[in-house]
Short mmCIF file of C-alpha atoms and ligand atoms in Angstrom, two decimals:
data_model
loop_
_atom_site.label_atom_id
_atom_site.label_comp_id
_atom_site.label_asym_id
_atom_site.label_seq_id
_atom_site.Cartn_x
_atom_site.Cartn_y
_atom_site.Cartn_z
CA MET E 172 5.86 -18.11 -7.77
CA ASN E 173 9.31 -19.21 -9.03
CA ILE E 174 11.58 -16.18 -9.16
CA LEU E 175 15.15 -15.75 -10.39
CA VAL E 176 17.03 -12.84 -8.80
CA VAL E 177 20.21 -12.06 -10.68
CA GLY E 178 22.53 -10.07 -8.42
CA GLY E 179 20.48 -11.01 -5.35
CA ALA E 180 23.50 -11.12 -3.01
CA GLY E 181 24.11 -7.37 -3.27
CA TYR E 182 22.80 -4.64 -1.02
CA ILE E 183 19.56 -3.90 -2.84
CA GLY E 184 18.97 -7.35 -4.34
CA SER E 185 19.27 -9.06 -0.95
CA HIS E 186 16.55 -6.82 0.51
CA ILE E 187 14.22 -7.74 -2.33
CA VAL E 188 15.06 -11.44 -1.92
CA LYS E 189 14.13 -11.22 1.76
CA GLN E 190 10.75 -9.66 1.03
CA LEU E 191 10.08 -12.20 -1.71
CA THR E 192 10.82 -15.17 0.55
CA ASP E 193 8.88 -13.53 3.41
CA SER E 194 5.96 -13.54 0.95
CA ASN E 195 6.48 -17.29 0.37
CA HIS E 196 7.92 -17.14 -3.13
CA ASN E 197 10.47 -19.71 -4.30
CA VAL E 198 13.59 -17.61 -4.93
CA ILE E 199 16.79 -18.63 -6.72
CA VAL E 200 19.66 -16.15 -6.53
CA LEU E 201 22.42 -16.05 -9.12
CA ASP E 202 25.35 -13.84 -8.13
CA ASN E 203 29.09 -13.98 -8.83
CA LEU E 204 29.89 -12.30 -5.46
CA GLN E 205 31.99 -9.67 -7.19
CA THR E 206 30.40 -7.14 -4.87
CA GLY E 207 27.76 -9.25 -3.12
CA HIS E 208 27.91 -11.56 -0.10
CA ALA E 209 26.58 -15.13 0.06
CA GLU E 210 25.59 -14.41 3.65
CA ALA E 211 23.25 -11.66 2.45
CA VAL E 212 21.07 -14.25 0.73
CA THR E 213 18.63 -15.13 3.48
CA LYS E 214 17.07 -18.58 3.75
CA PRO E 215 15.01 -20.18 2.28
CA ALA E 216 16.29 -18.60 -0.96
CA THR E 217 18.67 -20.83 -2.93
CA PHE E 218 22.04 -19.32 -3.78
CA ILE E 219 23.99 -20.18 -6.95
CA LYS E 220 27.42 -18.65 -7.45
CA GLY E 221 27.99 -17.73 -11.07
CA ASN E 222 28.15 -15.06 -13.69
CA VAL E 223 25.07 -13.80 -15.50
CA LYS E 224 27.15 -13.75 -18.70
CA ASP E 225 27.58 -17.53 -18.47
CA LYS E 226 24.85 -18.69 -20.83
CA SER E 227 25.43 -22.40 -20.27
CA LEU E 228 24.93 -21.87 -16.54
CA LEU E 229 21.80 -19.81 -17.24
CA ARG E 230 20.46 -22.61 -19.46
CA LYS E 231 21.03 -25.12 -16.68
CA ILE E 232 19.24 -22.88 -14.14
CA PHE E 233 16.31 -22.23 -16.51
CA THR E 234 16.06 -25.96 -17.32
CA GLU E 235 15.85 -26.89 -13.64
CA THR E 236 13.21 -24.31 -12.70
CA SER E 237 10.38 -22.84 -14.70
CA PHE E 238 10.50 -19.15 -13.74
CA ASP E 239 7.54 -16.80 -13.61
CA VAL E 240 9.59 -13.65 -13.08
CA VAL E 241 13.22 -12.51 -13.29
CA PHE E 242 14.67 -9.61 -11.28
CA HIS E 243 17.89 -8.02 -12.53
CA PHE E 244 20.31 -6.36 -10.06
CA ALA E 245 23.64 -7.70 -11.35
CA ALA E 246 25.44 -4.49 -12.24
CA ASN E 247 28.43 -2.40 -11.29
CA SER E 248 27.11 0.80 -9.76
CA SER E 249 29.83 3.27 -8.81
CA VAL E 250 29.77 6.59 -10.65
CA GLU E 251 33.43 7.23 -9.85
CA GLU E 252 34.64 3.82 -10.99
CA SER E 253 32.61 4.07 -14.19
CA MET E 254 34.33 7.36 -15.08
CA LYS E 255 37.70 5.60 -14.77
CA ASP E 256 36.75 2.32 -16.42
CA PRO E 257 33.74 2.73 -18.72
CA LEU E 258 34.39 -0.52 -20.59
CA LEU E 259 33.99 -2.49 -17.38
CA TYR E 260 30.53 -0.97 -17.05
CA PHE E 261 29.45 -1.56 -20.62
CA ASP E 262 30.80 -5.10 -20.56
CA ASN E 263 29.48 -6.26 -17.19
CA ASN E 264 26.21 -4.40 -17.17
CA VAL E 265 25.13 -4.45 -20.78
CA SER E 266 26.48 -7.85 -21.91
CA GLY E 267 25.21 -9.49 -18.72
CA LEU E 268 21.72 -8.27 -19.46
CA ILE E 269 21.87 -9.37 -23.10
CA ALA E 270 22.81 -12.92 -22.06
CA LEU E 271 19.97 -13.01 -19.55
CA LEU E 272 17.38 -11.73 -22.04
CA GLU E 273 18.56 -14.21 -24.64
CA ILE E 274 18.02 -17.12 -22.27
CA MET E 275 14.71 -15.70 -20.99
CA ASN E 276 13.51 -15.58 -24.56
CA GLU E 277 14.78 -19.08 -25.29
CA PHE E 278 12.82 -20.45 -22.31
CA ALA E 279 9.77 -18.22 -22.93
CA VAL E 280 10.13 -16.40 -19.60
CA LYS E 281 8.44 -13.11 -20.36
CA THR E 282 8.56 -10.98 -17.22
CA ILE E 283 11.48 -8.88 -15.95
CA ILE E 284 11.80 -6.28 -13.21
CA PHE E 285 14.83 -4.16 -13.91
CA SER E 286 16.86 -2.14 -11.43
CA SER E 287 17.71 1.20 -13.02
CA THR E 288 18.87 4.50 -11.63
CA ALA E 289 18.34 8.26 -11.48
CA ALA E 290 21.82 8.46 -13.02
CA VAL E 291 20.11 8.01 -16.41
CA TYR E 292 18.85 11.60 -16.12
CA GLY E 293 22.22 13.34 -15.65
CA ASP E 294 22.21 17.08 -14.95
CA THR E 295 18.72 18.29 -15.51
CA PRO E 296 17.41 21.83 -14.98
CA GLU E 297 14.14 20.36 -13.73
CA GLU E 298 13.94 20.55 -9.98
CA VAL E 299 11.76 17.47 -9.69
CA ILE E 300 12.35 14.66 -12.16
CA THR E 301 9.48 12.75 -13.76
CA GLU E 302 9.75 9.65 -15.92
CA ASP E 303 9.35 11.91 -18.95
CA THR E 304 12.35 14.07 -18.09
CA VAL E 305 14.93 13.79 -20.84
CA THR E 306 17.71 11.26 -20.11
CA ILE E 307 21.24 12.54 -20.74
CA PRO E 308 23.51 10.48 -18.46
CA LYS E 309 26.58 12.24 -17.09
CA ASN E 310 28.63 9.12 -16.46
CA PRO E 311 29.15 5.65 -17.99
CA TYR E 312 27.24 3.99 -15.14
CA GLY E 313 24.10 5.98 -15.99
CA GLU E 314 24.72 5.47 -19.70
CA SER E 315 25.03 1.70 -19.28
CA LYS E 316 21.71 1.61 -17.40
CA ARG E 317 20.03 3.74 -20.06
CA MET E 318 21.30 1.34 -22.73
CA MET E 319 20.00 -1.60 -20.71
CA GLU E 320 16.58 0.03 -20.42
CA GLN E 321 16.50 0.51 -24.18
CA ILE E 322 17.55 -3.09 -24.83
CA ILE E 323 14.71 -4.29 -22.61
CA GLN E 324 12.25 -2.04 -24.41
CA TRP E 325 13.26 -3.45 -27.82
CA CYS E 326 12.97 -7.00 -26.43
CA HIS E 327 9.45 -6.08 -25.37
CA THR E 328 8.66 -5.00 -28.92
CA ALA E 329 10.32 -7.97 -30.59
CA TYR E 330 9.85 -10.88 -28.17
CA ASN E 331 7.00 -9.67 -25.99
CA ILE E 332 9.15 -9.67 -22.86
CA ASN E 333 7.22 -7.53 -20.36
CA TYR E 334 9.09 -5.22 -18.04
CA VAL E 335 8.95 -2.75 -15.23
CA VAL E 336 11.99 -0.50 -15.02
CA LEU E 337 12.48 1.04 -11.59
CA ARG E 338 14.71 4.12 -11.56
CA TYR E 339 16.05 4.35 -8.03
CA PHE E 340 17.14 7.59 -6.51
CA ASN E 341 19.48 7.25 -3.49
CA VAL E 342 18.78 4.06 -1.61
CA ALA E 343 19.86 3.78 2.03
CA GLY E 344 18.99 2.09 5.32
CA ALA E 345 18.72 -1.58 6.19
CA ASP E 346 16.15 -4.27 6.83
CA LEU E 347 14.65 -3.81 10.31
CA ALA E 348 15.33 -7.40 11.38
CA GLY E 349 19.01 -6.42 11.41
CA ILE E 350 20.27 -9.48 9.49
CA ILE E 351 21.11 -7.77 6.20
CA GLY E 352 22.41 -4.30 5.35
CA GLU E 353 24.85 -2.31 3.27
CA ASP E 354 28.40 -3.65 2.87
CA HIS E 355 30.31 -2.32 -0.14
CA ARG E 356 34.08 -2.78 -0.28
CA PRO E 357 35.23 -0.11 -0.66
CA GLU E 358 32.23 1.88 0.50
CA THR E 359 31.49 4.88 -1.71
CA HIS E 360 27.95 5.83 -0.69
CA LEU E 361 27.36 8.87 1.43
CA ILE E 362 25.27 7.61 4.38
CA PRO E 363 27.41 4.57 5.24
CA ILE E 364 30.54 6.68 4.80
CA VAL E 365 29.26 9.36 7.17
CA LEU E 366 28.33 6.70 9.72
CA GLN E 367 31.93 5.48 9.65
CA VAL E 368 32.95 8.59 11.64
CA PRO E 369 30.82 7.93 14.75
CA LEU E 370 31.74 4.25 14.32
CA GLU E 371 35.38 5.41 14.65
CA LYS E 372 36.40 3.93 11.31
CA ARG E 373 37.06 7.28 9.68
CA GLU E 374 38.18 10.64 11.02
CA PHE E 375 36.42 13.05 8.68
CA ILE E 376 34.20 13.31 5.62
CA THR E 377 35.32 14.86 2.39
CA ILE E 378 32.48 16.69 0.72
CA PHE E 379 32.93 16.47 -3.03
CA GLY E 380 32.32 20.08 -4.03
CA ASN E 381 30.60 23.00 -2.29
CA ASP E 382 30.20 25.27 -5.30
CA TYR E 383 27.13 23.67 -6.85
CA ASP E 384 24.03 25.69 -7.62
CA THR E 385 22.07 24.20 -4.70
CA LYS E 386 20.74 25.41 -1.35
CA ASP E 387 24.13 25.21 0.44
CA GLY E 388 26.49 24.54 -2.48
CA THR E 389 26.71 20.77 -1.88
CA THR E 390 25.00 18.14 -4.05
CA VAL E 391 21.36 17.30 -3.38
CA ARG E 392 19.94 13.79 -3.44
CA ASP E 393 16.62 12.08 -2.75
CA TYR E 394 16.97 9.25 -0.21
CA VAL E 395 14.60 6.30 -0.14
CA HIS E 396 14.56 3.52 2.47
CA VAL E 397 15.66 0.15 1.06
CA VAL E 398 12.64 -1.56 2.67
CA ASP E 399 10.25 0.80 0.85
CA LEU E 400 12.20 0.17 -2.32
CA ALA E 401 11.81 -3.58 -1.88
CA THR E 402 8.05 -3.20 -1.43
CA ALA E 403 7.88 -1.35 -4.75
CA HIS E 404 9.48 -4.36 -6.48
CA LEU E 405 6.82 -6.72 -5.22
CA LEU E 406 4.08 -4.34 -6.32
CA ALA E 407 5.72 -4.04 -9.74
CA MET E 408 5.81 -7.82 -10.06
CA ASP E 409 2.11 -8.18 -9.19
CA TYR E 410 1.29 -5.40 -11.64
CA LEU E 411 3.05 -7.16 -14.52
CA LEU E 412 1.60 -10.55 -13.66
CA GLU E 413 -1.87 -8.99 -13.84
CA GLY E 414 -1.05 -8.39 -17.51
CA LYS E 415 -0.68 -4.63 -17.23
CA GLU E 416 1.40 -2.47 -19.53
CA SER E 417 5.22 -2.48 -19.39
CA THR E 418 6.51 0.80 -18.06
CA ILE E 419 9.09 2.85 -16.15
CA PHE E 420 8.74 4.24 -12.61
CA ASN E 421 10.88 6.58 -10.54
CA ILE E 422 11.28 5.65 -6.89
CA GLY E 423 12.29 8.31 -4.42
CA SER E 424 10.86 10.20 -1.50
CA SER E 425 10.35 13.41 -3.53
CA THR E 426 12.47 15.32 -1.01
CA GLY E 427 16.01 16.50 -1.57
CA PHE E 428 18.70 16.61 1.12
CA SER E 429 22.07 18.19 0.57
CA THR E 430 25.26 16.35 1.48
CA LEU E 431 25.78 18.82 4.31
CA GLU E 432 22.26 18.20 5.61
CA ILE E 433 22.91 14.45 5.69
CA ILE E 434 26.06 15.00 7.72
CA ASN E 435 24.19 17.29 10.14
CA LYS E 436 21.41 14.72 10.52
CA VAL E 437 23.89 11.98 11.37
CA GLU E 438 25.57 14.29 13.90
CA GLU E 439 22.19 14.97 15.48
CA TYR E 440 21.25 11.29 15.50
CA THR E 441 24.50 9.96 16.95
CA GLY E 442 25.40 12.99 19.09
CA LYS E 443 28.95 12.78 17.67
CA LYS E 444 30.78 15.56 15.88
CA ILE E 445 31.57 14.77 12.24
CA PRO E 446 34.53 16.81 10.97
CA ILE E 447 34.28 17.80 7.32
CA ARG E 448 36.71 18.84 4.62
CA TYR E 449 35.79 20.28 1.29
CA GLY E 450 37.30 18.55 -1.71
CA SER E 451 36.88 19.03 -5.41
CA ARG E 452 33.77 17.89 -7.26
CA ARG E 453 33.55 14.15 -7.99
CA GLU E 454 33.61 13.68 -11.75
CA GLY E 455 30.28 12.61 -13.19
CA ASP E 456 28.16 13.87 -10.26
CA PRO E 457 24.93 15.70 -11.19
CA HIS E 458 24.19 18.68 -8.90
CA SER E 459 20.72 17.59 -7.84
CA LEU E 460 18.49 14.51 -8.28
CA ILE E 461 14.99 14.64 -6.80
CA ALA E 462 12.27 12.23 -7.91
CA SER E 463 8.68 12.79 -8.66
CA SER E 464 7.16 9.52 -7.45
CA LYS E 465 3.64 10.50 -8.46
CA LYS E 466 3.44 7.88 -11.21
CA ILE E 467 4.36 4.89 -9.03
CA GLU E 468 2.03 6.15 -6.31
CA ALA E 469 -0.84 6.49 -8.77
CA VAL E 470 -0.29 3.30 -10.77
CA LEU E 471 1.06 0.83 -8.18
CA GLY E 472 -0.36 2.46 -5.06
CA TRP E 473 3.18 2.58 -3.63
CA LYS E 474 3.82 5.02 -0.84
CA PRO E 475 7.04 5.20 1.15
CA HIS E 476 6.45 4.11 4.73
CA TYR E 477 9.74 5.51 6.06
CA THR E 478 9.41 9.08 4.99
CA ASP E 479 12.00 10.80 7.13
CA LEU E 480 15.75 10.55 7.17
CA ASP E 481 15.78 9.46 10.82
CA ALA E 482 14.24 6.08 9.95
CA ILE E 483 16.87 5.55 7.26
CA ILE E 484 19.75 6.56 9.50
CA ASP E 485 18.39 4.58 12.45
CA SER E 486 18.18 1.29 10.53
CA ALA E 487 21.55 1.82 8.86
CA TRP E 488 23.15 2.67 12.20
CA LYS E 489 21.74 -0.47 13.85
CA TRP E 490 23.08 -2.63 11.02
CA HIS E 491 26.57 -1.10 11.24
CA ILE E 492 26.69 -1.19 15.05
CA ASN E 493 25.78 -4.89 15.03
CA HIS E 494 28.04 -5.72 12.07
CA PRO E 495 31.06 -3.45 12.47
CA ASP E 496 32.97 -5.38 9.83
CA GLY E 497 29.97 -6.08 7.60
CA TYR E 498 29.29 -9.66 6.56
CA GLU E 499 31.67 -12.03 8.26
CA ASN E 500 32.20 -15.03 6.07
CA ASP E 501 32.94 -13.72 2.63
CA CYS E 502 34.24 -10.73 0.73
N1 UDP N 621 29.54 12.37 -1.42
C1 UDP N 621 30.48 13.17 -0.78
N2 UDP N 621 31.46 12.55 -0.06
C2 UDP N 621 31.55 11.19 0.06
C3 UDP N 621 30.59 10.38 -0.60
C4 UDP N 621 29.60 11.00 -1.35
O1 UDP N 621 30.44 14.39 -0.87
O2 UDP N 621 32.48 10.70 0.73
C5 UDP N 621 28.47 13.00 -2.22
C6 UDP N 621 28.55 12.62 -3.69
O3 UDP N 621 29.37 13.52 -4.39
C7 UDP N 621 27.08 12.65 -4.15
C8 UDP N 621 26.29 12.41 -2.85
O4 UDP N 621 27.23 12.52 -1.78
O5 UDP N 621 26.74 13.90 -4.67
C9 UDP N 621 25.70 11.02 -2.84
O6 UDP N 621 26.72 10.12 -3.24
P1 UDP N 621 26.51 8.57 -3.30
O7 UDP N 621 27.79 7.96 -3.80
O8 UDP N 621 25.97 8.08 -2.00
O9 UDP N 621 25.34 8.36 -4.36
P2 UDP N 621 25.19 8.80 -5.91
O10 UDP N 621 24.24 9.97 -5.88
O11 UDP N 621 26.53 9.15 -6.45
O12 UDP N 621 24.60 7.62 -6.54
#
């Protein structure tokens, strides 16, 4: 299969690229390296540096290869940054997708797997979130993804572009071969930040708020291993190529861990004390996000293989220990 992965040099995209090439697909990655790393694109995938908004570049890429499927990961994804600069999020995320869909339609490429997020749900009173839970994003990042989902759905209606939208909960861990992993600059995600303390790159963790209505007052999230997440993408692709109905799936582990519990787990795993400080709430943070993954389990037969936090922490730790400064050759 010929597959275009837009944003395939980022943390999540690169893990999907690896599984796709491991399954012998011909993969072309388009990424502007704004947050990604060329080194994260594992061979034999082909890497093209460029912006998804660049329609003449897209036309050239689509002329050279006849794609069966497109995966979209090219998006800014920090809640905090989106609160400060919403226009960046609407411009990069939404206009990038529009350009891609326009060219897909022009070249009659009718299959897209879209990387979405639990941030579309916002603060919901429901303890466990299903795909039918109402979406009221609490930050521009989540809003931009919700808009992108809607754009894709209208393109399905109008141009017959088929889609699977995957709403990720908190993705963590690294590929077990140890070649690729998480390297955001600056890092904002909880697990890699906590690991920075035993790695002696940080002295303490600031917990953003301990007055939430949760088990210990800190925010609760549902962590899913990036390798399990990648597997779900391949299943979603096969599902669409079998001609099945376009749809949306949550992907999580259906278990919630508080921020404090994550810190305790990392302490246990590394045997190193992690000092904490309590700070104020981070703007835009929902109190709790836990997925129901029943739909993806029933429809795609997906089941997470790495079901406990230890497997996530273990793979992330190995990546960071072996790559203390992340990827070496680029930003
Ligand atoms: N968090 C924290 N301190 C940090 C980083 C994150 O307390 O230094 C909290 C954050 O407020 C959120 C949770 O950890 O509730 C997970 O944050 P992350 O950025 O990893 O993912 P998000 O859920 O925002 O996508």
